[in-house]
């Protein structure tokens, strides 16, 4: 398969300068000693293509949407002049977000044919194209995918009005109309009563004032389920990805990848099937899948054996064998019981230009050129310090933890999560192997600037803080705590802003 035409020659002349990361915001930060309910834990994060919106899914089946704030305070927020100046300054340097809306995407279900409980946890969320200003989001749990339309509407909101004030206003109007002296008798010009017209105008203004006191228009956001794509997967769905054609998307489970049309919910095409005739012959499973960002006929998927396969849907209807395989030749040496387990790829992401793929396995973060299938362009070690502890990690199942990865819009910087709420950030260039490390956790020295309103559905909007100080560097100090994992990360498409999730908290960092 010839993929040489899918990319342009690399123009990187020099390694990028290291980025200095600072704390920006946090939503849902819990107080010391506060337990996090399992339904509140974040399970998916995704920026919209323009970066104006952010979608967050949790284990309770909810999707929360944040919108870009740009330093503009909402009507119920009050700042001092110095705080407003700080907001204006910060908004020029990096985006900030505020809560927009949330909705219940999935509910727990029970499959009576298989006697299987289907939990409501959101596995993935993906933004679709927005032709008319509406927002479209794909969300999926283990078995069912849904397409949601989110749209702003104007609604009338009633206000409480003092009835004595209303009667007083009406009486004053009647008094003006009843007691008119002879010298105030209106004159006529060209057959028109000018005084009467003036009274009508005054009455209209008064009526408008009364209506303004009684009710006003407010923006409200509604979410409506437009499509349900169900009954197409026998195994757990681990990935969904939109095509660049804006019409189709793929969904992947452990053994199959299906192709859907957004407008057709009762039919899909199976394009990859790795299920053997005898399940005892099963040697690998699909772990992640993603469409090429530019070419609608190309897609990539990863496996539990550490392979990345690139397929061209133009070559055959079933793409099982028409693939280019990217694999690390250096990993074919000495093998142990844990070799295949830690080699399993948990996430892959295409760069914006489609030339490179970033992959994350348990031990490493790897950058691949799709035209070089023998070895990655760069390897960044994440959990090398845990290699002596693989036996303990296996005993408590931590070795099976899945960590996501993300790239910057220019394709020069990469990020992923680790244990102890550590965010690892790297740059492609000489001397970037160590990268930088940020701890996504509560800083006792940080003072809250404002509190956000509570939400009846999600704990994400529980608190909101921000500051501009630098984070303490932890590059050379690695601790390990399997109870605090930073598994979900996303990079803003147009700015050096990273959001990462730990428990029910959503952190933002900028450079």
PDB file of C-alpha atoms in Angstrom, residues 307 326-334 366 368 373-376:
ATOM      1  CA  UNK A 307       1.338  -3.034  16.402  1.00  0.00           C
ATOM      2  CA  UNK A 326       4.212  -0.156  12.177  1.00  0.00           C
ATOM      3  CA  UNK A 327       6.219  -2.033  14.803  1.00  0.00           C
ATOM      4  CA  UNK A 328       9.269  -1.338  16.897  1.00  0.00           C
ATOM      5  CA  UNK A 329      12.058  -3.694  15.830  1.00  0.00           C
ATOM      6  CA  UNK A 330      13.934  -3.045  19.075  1.00  0.00           C
ATOM      7  CA  UNK A 331      11.128  -4.687  21.035  1.00  0.00           C
ATOM      8  CA  UNK A 332      11.684  -8.038  19.325  1.00  0.00           C
ATOM      9  CA  UNK A 333      14.677  -8.930  21.525  1.00  0.00           C
ATOM     10  CA  UNK A 334      14.561 -10.558  24.943  1.00  0.00           C
ATOM     11  CA  UNK A 366       6.240   6.832  20.825  1.00  0.00           C
ATOM     12  CA  UNK A 368       5.819   7.295  14.401  1.00  0.00           C
ATOM     13  CA  UNK A 373       7.366   1.040   9.597  1.00  0.00           C
ATOM     14  CA  UNK A 374      10.483  -0.420  11.254  1.00  0.00           C
ATOM     15  CA  UNK A 375      10.918   1.899  14.237  1.00  0.00           C
ATOM     16  CA  UNK A 376       9.442   5.033  15.815  1.00  0.00           C
TER      17      UNK A 376
END
